Amino acid sequence: MNFGFNSNVRVGKAVYHVQTEDRGPSHPFLDTVVYVAGRVVHKRSSSYKDLTGGPAKGEALAKKLHERLSQQHQEVMAQLEAGTLQLHGPGGPAAKVAPAASKKELEIHLLNPKSWLASGNATLEVELRKKGSDQAIRGAETVAFLEGEQDRAPSSHARTDAKGRATLKFPLPANIAEGTALVIRATTRALHGELRFLLKVRRNEKNPMPSVK
């Protein structure tokens, strides 16, 4: 059941490599390691014994494990991008990584604002353009996450195609706190953009509906 994720995250002038993998049933832990220039600057490990001891077996267990692995991987990358991840240098703990200093020159367009939410699942069709032009941005890293007052929970990520488009899919939690924002963020080596919605819950309904913040 061993599998994992590998991603490169650019923060300022530094490129960090984030690797998350399953250690296997004999040692049921999910390990995430962050490298910069070949040096380990962060480690995170979490047990999934609760999954192996539960009712899920076979493909069902693999699916749950894959979701948890992805969540941990995205969490670390989100904290790295936000500048909240504690990194460690050769001499011990180092200061938090500095946030990226790229220019905010990407425009993010949500192509399905009226149909993005269905049966508790979000499907965000986005298109990236260079600010003030019709130039499509190919190969940009896009991420969608829920951001509350106390934390930030990434949900999905993808790269844009030749038309500057990407699809981000994830299930929304059943209970969403007031003040939670749905954030769509896109980055390239030198540019970034962000689109933000405030999620509101209608009375007597569980499904959140967005309004631009």
Coordinates of N, CA and C in Angstrom, one line a residue:
M1 N 0.8 -1.2 0.0 CA 0.0 0.0 0.0 C 0.9 1.3 0.0
N2 N 2.2 1.1 -0.3 CA 3.1 2.2 -0.2 C 2.9 3.2 -1.4
F3 N 2.7 4.4 -1.1 CA 2.6 5.5 -2.1 C 2.9 6.8 -1.5
G4 N 3.0 7.8 -2.3 CA 3.3 9.1 -1.8 C 3.2 10.3 -2.8
F5 N 3.6 11.5 -2.3 CA 3.6 12.7 -3.1 C 4.9 13.4 -3.1
N6 N 5.3 14.0 -4.2 CA 6.5 14.9 -4.3 C 6.1 16.2 -4.9
S7 N 6.5 17.3 -4.3 CA 6.1 18.6 -4.9 C 7.3 19.6 -4.6
N8 N 7.4 20.5 -5.5 CA 8.4 21.6 -5.3 C 7.6 22.9 -5.0
V9 N 8.0 23.6 -4.0 CA 7.3 24.8 -3.6 C 8.4 26.0 -3.6
R10 N 8.1 27.0 -4.4 CA 9.0 28.2 -4.4 C 8.5 29.2 -3.5
V11 N 9.3 29.6 -2.5 CA 9.0 30.7 -1.6 C 10.1 31.7 -1.6
G12 N 9.8 32.9 -2.2 CA 10.9 33.9 -2.4 C 11.9 33.3 -3.4
K13 N 13.1 33.3 -3.1 CA 14.2 32.8 -4.0 C 14.5 31.3 -3.8
A14 N 13.9 30.7 -2.7 CA 14.2 29.3 -2.4 C 13.2 28.4 -3.0
V15 N 13.7 27.2 -3.4 CA 12.8 26.1 -3.8 C 12.9 25.0 -2.8
Y16 N 11.7 24.6 -2.2 CA 11.7 23.6 -1.3 C 11.0 22.3 -1.9
H17 N 11.6 21.2 -1.6 CA 11.0 19.9 -2.1 C 10.3 19.2 -0.9
V18 N 9.0 19.0 -1.1 CA 8.2 18.4 -0.1 C 7.8 16.9 -0.5
Q19 N 8.2 16.0 0.4 CA 8.0 14.6 0.1 C 7.2 14.0 1.2
T20 N 6.0 13.3 0.8 CA 5.2 12.7 1.8 C 5.0 11.2 1.4
E21 N 5.2 10.3 2.3 CA 5.0 8.9 1.9 C 4.5 8.0 3.0
D22 N 3.9 6.9 2.6 CA 3.4 5.9 3.5 C 4.5 5.0 3.9
R23 N 4.7 4.7 5.1 CA 5.8 3.8 5.6 C 5.5 2.3 5.4
G24 N 4.2 2.0 5.2 CA 3.8 0.7 5.0 C 3.1 0.1 6.2
P25 N 2.4 -1.0 6.0 CA 1.6 -1.7 7.1 C 2.4 -2.1 8.3
S26 N 3.7 -2.4 8.1 CA 4.6 -2.9 9.2 C 4.9 -1.7 10.1
H27 N 4.8 -0.5 9.6 CA 5.1 0.7 10.4 C 4.2 1.8 9.9
P28 N 2.9 1.8 10.4 CA 1.8 2.6 9.8 C 1.9 4.1 10.2
F29 N 2.9 4.8 9.5 CA 3.0 6.2 9.7 C 3.1 6.9 8.3
L30 N 2.6 8.1 8.3 CA 2.8 9.0 7.1 C 3.9 10.0 7.4
D31 N 4.9 10.0 6.7 CA 6.1 10.9 6.9 C 6.2 12.0 5.8
T32 N 6.3 13.2 6.3 CA 6.6 14.3 5.3 C 7.9 14.9 5.7
V33 N 8.7 15.1 4.6 CA 10.1 15.7 4.8 C 10.2 16.8 3.8
V34 N 10.7 18.0 4.3 CA 10.9 19.1 3.5 C 12.4 19.3 3.3
Y35 N 12.9 19.5 2.1 CA 14.3 19.6 1.8 C 14.5 21.0 1.1
V36 N 15.6 21.6 1.3 CA 16.1 22.7 0.5 C 17.5 22.6 0.3
A37 N 17.9 22.6 -1.0 CA 19.3 22.3 -1.4 C 19.8 21.0 -0.9
G38 N 18.9 20.0 -0.9 CA 19.3 18.7 -0.4 C 19.4 18.5 1.1
R39 N 19.1 19.6 1.9 CA 19.2 19.5 3.3 C 17.8 19.4 3.9
V40 N 17.6 18.6 4.9 CA 16.3 18.4 5.6 C 16.1 19.6 6.5
V41 N 14.9 20.3 6.3 CA 14.6 21.4 7.2 C 13.3 21.3 8.0
H42 N 12.6 20.2 7.7 CA 11.4 20.0 8.4 C 11.0 18.5 8.3
K43 N 10.5 17.9 9.4 CA 9.9 16.6 9.4 C 8.6 16.5 10.1
R44 N 7.7 15.7 9.6 CA 6.4 15.5 10.2 C 6.0 14.1 10.1
S45 N 5.5 13.5 11.1 CA 5.1 12.1 11.1 C 3.8 11.9 11.8
S46 N 2.9 11.1 11.2 CA 1.6 10.9 11.9 C 1.2 9.4 11.7
S47 N 0.6 8.9 12.7 CA 0.2 7.5 12.7 C -1.2 7.3 12.0
Y48 N -1.4 6.2 11.3 CA -2.7 5.9 10.8 C -3.2 4.5 11.3
K49 N -2.8 4.2 12.5 CA -3.3 2.9 13.1 C -4.8 2.9 13.3
D50 N -5.4 4.1 13.5 CA -6.8 4.1 13.6 C -7.5 3.7 12.3
L51 N -6.9 3.8 11.2 CA -7.5 3.4 9.9 C -7.3 1.9 9.8
T52 N -6.1 1.3 10.1 CA -5.9 -0.1 9.9 C -6.7 -0.9 10.9
G53 N -7.1 -0.3 12.0 CA -7.9 -1.1 13.0 C -9.4 -0.9 12.8
G54 N -9.8 -0.1 11.8 CA -11.2 0.2 11.6 C -11.8 -0.8 10.6
P55 N -13.1 -0.5 10.2 CA -13.8 -1.4 9.3 C -13.4 -1.4 7.9
A56 N -12.7 -0.3 7.5 CA -12.3 -0.2 6.0 C -11.2 -1.2 5.7
K57 N -11.4 -1.9 4.6 CA -10.4 -2.8 4.1 C -10.2 -2.7 2.6
G58 N -9.1 -3.2 2.1 CA -8.9 -3.2 0.7 C -8.9 -1.8 0.0
E59 N -9.7 -1.7 -1.0 CA -9.7 -0.4 -1.8 C -10.3 0.7 -0.9
A60 N -11.2 0.4 0.0 CA -11.8 1.4 0.9 C -10.7 2.0 1.8
L61 N -9.9 1.1 2.3 CA -8.8 1.5 3.2 C -7.7 2.3 2.4
A62 N -7.4 1.9 1.2 CA -6.4 2.6 0.4 C -6.9 4.0 0.1
K63 N -8.2 4.1 -0.2 CA -8.8 5.4 -0.5 C -8.7 6.4 0.7
K64 N -9.0 5.9 1.9 CA -9.0 6.7 3.1 C -7.5 7.1 3.4
L65 N -6.6 6.2 3.2 CA -5.2 6.5 3.5 C -4.7 7.5 2.5
H66 N -5.1 7.3 1.2 CA -4.6 8.3 0.2 C -5.1 9.7 0.5
E67 N -6.4 9.8 1.0 CA -6.9 11.1 1.3 C -6.2 11.7 2.5
R68 N -5.8 10.9 3.5 CA -5.1 11.5 4.6 C -3.7 11.9 4.2
L69 N -3.1 11.1 3.4 CA -1.7 11.4 2.9 C -1.7 12.7 2.2
S70 N -2.7 12.9 1.3 CA -2.8 14.1 0.5 C -3.0 15.3 1.4
Q71 N -3.9 15.1 2.5 CA -4.2 16.2 3.4 C -2.9 16.7 4.1
Q72 N -2.1 15.7 4.6 CA -0.9 16.1 5.3 C 0.1 16.8 4.4
H73 N 0.2 16.3 3.1 CA 1.1 16.9 2.2 C 0.7 18.3 1.9
Q74 N -0.6 18.5 1.6 CA -1.1 19.8 1.3 C -1.0 20.8 2.5
E75 N -1.1 20.2 3.7 CA -1.0 21.0 4.9 C 0.4 21.6 5.0
V76 N 1.4 20.8 4.8 CA 2.8 21.3 5.0 C 3.1 22.3 3.9
M77 N 2.6 22.0 2.7 CA 2.9 23.0 1.6 C 2.2 24.3 1.9
A78 N 1.0 24.3 2.4 CA 0.2 25.5 2.6 C 0.9 26.3 3.7
Q79 N 1.4 25.7 4.8 CA 2.1 26.3 5.9 C 3.4 26.9 5.4
L80 N 4.1 26.2 4.4 CA 5.3 26.7 3.9 C 5.1 27.9 3.1
E81 N 4.0 27.9 2.2 CA 3.7 29.1 1.4 C 3.3 30.3 2.3
A82 N 2.6 30.0 3.4 CA 2.1 31.1 4.2 C 3.1 31.6 5.2
G83 N 4.3 30.9 5.3 CA 5.4 31.4 6.1 C 5.2 31.0 7.6
T84 N 4.4 30.0 7.9 CA 4.1 29.6 9.2 C 4.7 28.3 9.6
L85 N 5.5 27.6 8.7 CA 6.1 26.4 8.9 C 7.4 26.6 9.6
Q86 N 7.6 25.9 10.8 CA 8.9 26.0 11.5 C 9.9 25.2 10.9
L87 N 11.0 25.8 10.4 CA 12.1 25.1 9.7 C 13.3 25.0 10.7
H88 N 14.2 24.0 10.4 CA 15.3 23.8 11.2 C 16.6 23.8 10.3
G89 N 17.5 24.6 10.8 CA 18.8 24.7 10.1 C 19.9 23.8 10.8
P90 N 21.1 23.9 10.3 CA 22.2 23.0 10.9 C 22.4 23.3 12.3
G91 N 22.1 24.5 12.8 CA 22.4 24.8 14.2 C 21.2 24.7 15.1
G92 N 20.1 24.2 14.6 CA 18.9 24.0 15.4 C 17.7 24.8 14.8
P93 N 16.7 25.1 15.5 CA 15.5 25.7 15.0 C 15.8 27.0 14.3
A94 N 15.2 27.3 13.2 CA 15.4 28.5 12.5 C 14.1 29.3 12.5
A95 N 14.2 30.5 12.0 CA 13.0 31.4 12.0 C 12.0 30.8 10.9
K96 N 10.8 31.3 11.0 CA 9.8 30.9 10.0 C 10.3 31.3 8.6
V97 N 9.9 30.5 7.6 CA 10.3 30.9 6.3 C 9.5 32.1 5.9
A98 N 10.2 33.0 5.1 CA 9.7 34.3 4.7 C 8.7 34.0 3.6
P99 N 7.5 34.7 3.6 CA 6.5 34.5 2.5 C 7.1 34.9 1.2
A100 N 6.5 34.4 0.1 CA 7.0 34.7 -1.2 C 6.8 36.2 -1.5
A101 N 7.7 36.8 -2.3 CA 7.7 38.2 -2.6 C 7.3 38.4 -4.1
S102 N 6.6 37.5 -4.7 CA 6.2 37.6 -6.1 C 5.2 38.7 -6.3
K103 N 5.1 39.2 -7.5 CA 4.1 40.2 -7.8 C 2.7 39.6 -8.0
K104 N 1.7 40.3 -7.6 CA 0.3 39.8 -7.7 C -0.2 40.3 -9.1
E105 N 0.1 39.5 -10.1 CA -0.2 39.9 -11.5 C -1.0 38.8 -12.2
L106 N -1.5 37.8 -11.5 CA -2.4 36.8 -12.1 C -3.8 37.1 -11.8
E107 N -4.7 37.0 -12.8 CA -6.1 37.1 -12.6 C -6.7 35.7 -12.6
I108 N -7.5 35.4 -11.5 CA -8.1 34.1 -11.4 C -9.6 34.3 -11.7
H109 N -10.2 33.6 -12.6 CA -11.6 33.7 -12.9 C -12.3 32.3 -12.6
L110 N -13.3 32.4 -11.8 CA -14.1 31.2 -11.5 C -15.2 31.1 -12.6
L111 N -15.1 30.0 -13.4 CA -15.9 29.9 -14.6 C -17.3 29.3 -14.3
N112 N -17.5 28.7 -13.1 CA -18.8 28.2 -12.8 C -19.3 28.7 -11.4
P113 N -19.4 30.0 -11.2 CA -19.8 30.5 -9.9 C -21.2 30.1 -9.4
K114 N -22.1 29.7 -10.3 CA -23.4 29.3 -9.9 C -23.6 27.8 -9.7
S115 N -22.6 27.0 -10.1 CA -22.8 25.6 -10.1 C -21.6 24.9 -9.4
W116 N -20.7 25.6 -8.7 CA -19.5 25.0 -8.2 C -19.8 24.0 -7.0
L117 N -20.9 24.2 -6.4 CA -21.2 23.3 -5.2 C -22.4 22.5 -5.5
A118 N -22.3 21.1 -5.4 CA -23.3 20.2 -5.6 C -23.2 19.0 -4.7
S119 N -24.2 18.7 -3.9 CA -24.3 17.5 -3.0 C -23.1 17.5 -2.0
G120 N -22.7 18.7 -1.6 CA -21.6 18.8 -0.6 C -20.3 18.7 -1.1
N121 N -20.1 18.7 -2.5 CA -18.8 18.6 -3.1 C -18.5 19.9 -3.9
A122 N -17.3 20.4 -3.8 CA -16.9 21.6 -4.6 C -16.2 21.1 -5.9
T123 N -16.6 21.7 -7.0 CA -15.9 21.6 -8.2 C -15.6 22.9 -8.8
L124 N -14.4 23.4 -8.7 CA -14.1 24.8 -9.1 C -13.3 24.8 -10.4
E125 N -14.0 25.3 -11.4 CA -13.4 25.5 -12.8 C -12.8 26.9 -12.8
V126 N -11.5 26.9 -12.9 CA -10.8 28.2 -12.9 C -10.0 28.5 -14.1
E127 N -9.8 29.7 -14.4 CA -9.0 30.1 -15.6 C -8.0 31.2 -15.2
L128 N -6.8 31.1 -15.6 CA -5.8 32.1 -15.2 C -5.4 32.9 -16.4
R129 N -5.3 34.2 -16.2 CA -4.8 35.2 -17.2 C -3.8 36.1 -16.6
K130 N -2.9 36.6 -17.4 CA -2.0 37.7 -16.9 C -2.8 38.9 -16.8
K131 N -2.6 39.6 -15.7 CA -3.4 40.8 -15.3 C -3.4 41.8 -16.5
G132 N -4.6 42.2 -16.9 CA -4.7 43.3 -17.9 C -4.6 42.8 -19.3
S133 N -4.5 41.4 -19.5 CA -4.4 40.9 -20.9 C -5.2 39.6 -21.0
D134 N -5.2 39.1 -22.2 CA -5.9 37.8 -22.5 C -4.9 36.6 -22.5
Q135 N -3.7 36.9 -22.1 CA -2.7 35.8 -22.1 C -3.0 34.7 -21.1
A136 N -3.2 33.5 -21.5 CA -3.4 32.4 -20.7 C -2.1 32.0 -20.0
I137 N -2.2 31.6 -18.7 CA -1.0 31.2 -17.9 C -1.0 29.7 -17.8
R138 N -0.1 29.1 -18.4 CA 0.1 27.6 -18.4 C 1.0 27.1 -17.4
G139 N 0.7 26.0 -16.8 CA 1.6 25.4 -15.8 C 1.7 26.0 -14.4
A140 N 0.7 26.9 -14.1 CA 0.7 27.5 -12.8 C 0.1 26.6 -11.8
E141 N 0.7 26.6 -10.6 CA 0.2 25.8 -9.5 C -1.0 26.5 -8.9
T142 N -2.2 25.8 -8.9 CA -3.4 26.4 -8.3 C -3.8 25.5 -7.1
V143 N -4.3 26.2 -6.1 CA -4.7 25.5 -4.8 C -5.9 26.1 -4.3
A144 N -6.9 25.3 -3.8 CA -8.1 25.8 -3.2 C -8.1 25.3 -1.8
F145 N -8.4 26.2 -0.8 CA -8.5 25.7 0.6 C -9.5 26.6 1.3
L146 N -9.9 26.0 2.5 CA -10.7 26.8 3.4 C -9.9 27.4 4.5
E147 N -10.2 28.7 4.7 CA -9.4 29.5 5.7 C -10.3 30.0 6.7
G148 N -10.1 29.6 8.0 CA -10.9 30.2 9.1 C -10.1 31.2 9.8
E149 N -10.7 31.6 11.0 CA -10.0 32.6 11.8 C -8.7 32.1 12.4
Q150 N -8.7 30.8 12.7 CA -7.6 30.2 13.5 C -6.6 29.4 12.6
D151 N -7.1 28.9 11.5 CA -6.3 28.0 10.7 C -6.6 28.1 9.2
R152 N -5.8 27.3 8.5 CA -5.9 27.2 7.1 C -5.9 25.8 6.7
A153 N -6.9 25.3 6.0 CA -6.9 23.9 5.6 C -7.0 23.7 4.1
P154 N -5.9 23.3 3.4 CA -5.9 23.2 2.0 C -6.8 22.0 1.6
S155 N -7.3 22.1 0.4 CA -8.3 21.0 0.0 C -7.9 20.4 -1.3
S156 N -7.4 21.1 -2.3 CA -7.1 20.5 -3.6 C -6.1 21.4 -4.3
H157 N -5.3 20.8 -5.2 CA -4.4 21.5 -6.0 C -4.3 20.9 -7.4
A158 N -3.9 21.7 -8.4 CA -3.7 21.2 -9.8 C -2.9 22.3 -10.6
R159 N -2.4 21.9 -11.7 CA -1.7 22.8 -12.6 C -2.6 23.2 -13.8
T160 N -2.4 24.4 -14.2 CA -3.2 24.8 -15.4 C -2.7 24.2 -16.7
D161 N -3.7 24.0 -17.6 CA -3.3 23.5 -18.9 C -3.0 24.6 -19.9
A162 N -2.9 24.2 -21.2 CA -2.4 25.2 -22.2 C -3.4 26.4 -22.3
K163 N -4.6 26.2 -21.9 CA -5.6 27.3 -22.0 C -5.7 28.1 -20.7
G164 N -4.8 27.7 -19.8 CA -4.8 28.4 -18.5 C -5.9 28.0 -17.5
R165 N -6.4 26.8 -17.8 CA -7.5 26.3 -17.0 C -7.1 25.1 -16.1
A166 N -7.8 25.0 -15.0 CA -7.6 23.9 -14.0 C -8.9 23.6 -13.3
T167 N -9.1 22.4 -12.8 CA -10.2 22.0 -12.1 C -9.8 21.5 -10.7
L168 N -10.4 22.1 -9.7 CA -10.1 21.8 -8.3 C -11.4 21.1 -7.6
K169 N -11.2 19.9 -7.1 CA -12.3 19.2 -6.6 C -12.0 18.8 -5.1
F170 N -13.0 18.9 -4.2 CA -12.9 18.5 -2.9 C -14.2 18.5 -2.2
P171 N -14.4 17.6 -1.2 CA -15.7 17.6 -0.4 C -15.6 18.7 0.6
L172 N -16.7 19.4 0.8 CA -16.8 20.5 1.9 C -17.2 19.8 3.2
P173 N -16.6 20.2 4.3 CA -17.1 19.7 5.6 C -18.5 20.0 5.8
A174 N -19.2 19.1 6.6 CA -20.6 19.2 6.9 C -20.9 20.5 7.7
N175 N -20.0 20.8 8.6 CA -20.2 22.0 9.5 C -19.1 23.0 9.2
I176 N -19.5 24.1 8.7 CA -18.5 25.2 8.4 C -18.8 26.4 9.3
A177 N -17.7 26.8 9.9 CA -17.9 27.9 10.9 C -18.1 29.3 10.1
E178 N -18.9 30.1 10.8 CA -19.1 31.5 10.2 C -17.7 32.2 10.1
G179 N -17.6 32.9 9.0 CA -16.3 33.6 8.8 C -15.3 32.8 8.0
T180 N -15.6 31.5 7.6 CA -14.7 30.7 6.8 C -14.7 31.2 5.4
A181 N -13.5 31.3 4.8 CA -13.3 31.8 3.5 C -12.9 30.6 2.6
L182 N -13.4 30.6 1.3 CA -12.9 29.8 0.3 C -11.9 30.6 -0.5
V183 N -10.7 30.1 -0.5 CA -9.6 30.8 -1.2 C -9.0 30.0 -2.4
I184 N -8.9 30.6 -3.5 CA -8.3 30.0 -4.7 C -7.0 30.8 -4.9
R185 N -5.9 30.2 -4.9 CA -4.6 30.8 -5.1 C -3.8 30.2 -6.2
A186 N -3.1 31.0 -7.0 CA -2.3 30.5 -8.1 C -0.9 31.1 -8.1
T187 N 0.1 30.4 -8.4 CA 1.5 30.9 -8.4 C 2.3 30.3 -9.5
T188 N 3.2 31.1 -10.0 CA 4.2 30.7 -11.0 C 5.6 31.1 -10.3
R189 N 6.6 31.0 -11.0 CA 7.9 31.4 -10.5 C 8.0 32.9 -10.0
A190 N 7.3 33.7 -10.7 CA 7.4 35.2 -10.4 C 6.1 35.8 -10.1
L191 N 5.0 35.2 -10.4 CA 3.7 35.8 -10.3 C 2.8 35.1 -9.4
H192 N 1.8 35.8 -8.8 CA 0.8 35.1 -8.0 C -0.6 35.8 -8.1
G193 N -1.6 35.1 -7.8 CA -2.9 35.8 -7.7 C -3.8 35.0 -6.7
E194 N -4.9 35.7 -6.3 CA -5.7 35.1 -5.3 C -7.2 35.5 -5.5
L195 N -8.1 34.6 -5.3 CA -9.5 34.9 -5.4 C -10.1 34.4 -4.1
R196 N -10.9 35.2 -3.5 CA -11.4 34.8 -2.1 C -13.0 35.0 -2.0
F197 N -13.6 34.0 -1.4 CA -15.1 34.1 -1.2 C -15.3 33.9 0.3
L198 N -16.3 34.6 0.8 CA -16.8 34.3 2.2 C -17.9 33.4 2.1
L199 N -17.8 32.2 2.8 CA -18.9 31.2 2.8 C -19.9 31.6 3.9
K200 N -21.2 31.6 3.5 CA -22.3 31.9 4.4 C -23.2 30.7 4.3
V201 N -23.9 30.5 5.5 CA -24.8 29.4 5.5 C -26.2 29.9 5.6
R202 N -27.1 29.6 4.7 CA -28.5 30.0 4.8 C -29.2 29.3 5.9
R203 N -30.2 30.0 6.5 CA -30.9 29.4 7.5 C -31.6 28.1 7.1
N204 N -31.6 27.1 8.0 CA -32.2 25.8 7.8 C -31.6 25.1 6.6
E205 N -30.4 25.5 6.2 CA -29.7 24.7 5.2 C -28.2 24.5 5.6
K206 N -27.7 23.3 5.2 CA -26.3 23.0 5.6 C -25.3 23.5 4.5
N207 N -25.8 23.6 3.3 CA -24.9 24.0 2.2 C -24.5 25.4 2.3
P208 N -23.2 25.7 2.3 CA -22.7 27.1 2.3 C -22.9 27.8 1.0
M209 N -23.1 29.0 0.9 CA -23.2 29.8 -0.3 C -22.2 30.9 -0.3
P210 N -21.5 31.1 -1.4 CA -20.4 32.2 -1.3 C -20.9 33.6 -1.7
S211 N -20.2 34.5 -1.1 CA -20.3 35.9 -1.6 C -18.9 36.5 -1.6
V212 N -18.7 37.3 -2.5 CA -17.3 37.9 -2.6 C -17.0 38.7 -1.4
K213 N -15.8 38.5 -0.8 CA -15.4 39.2 0.4 C -14.9 40.6 0.1

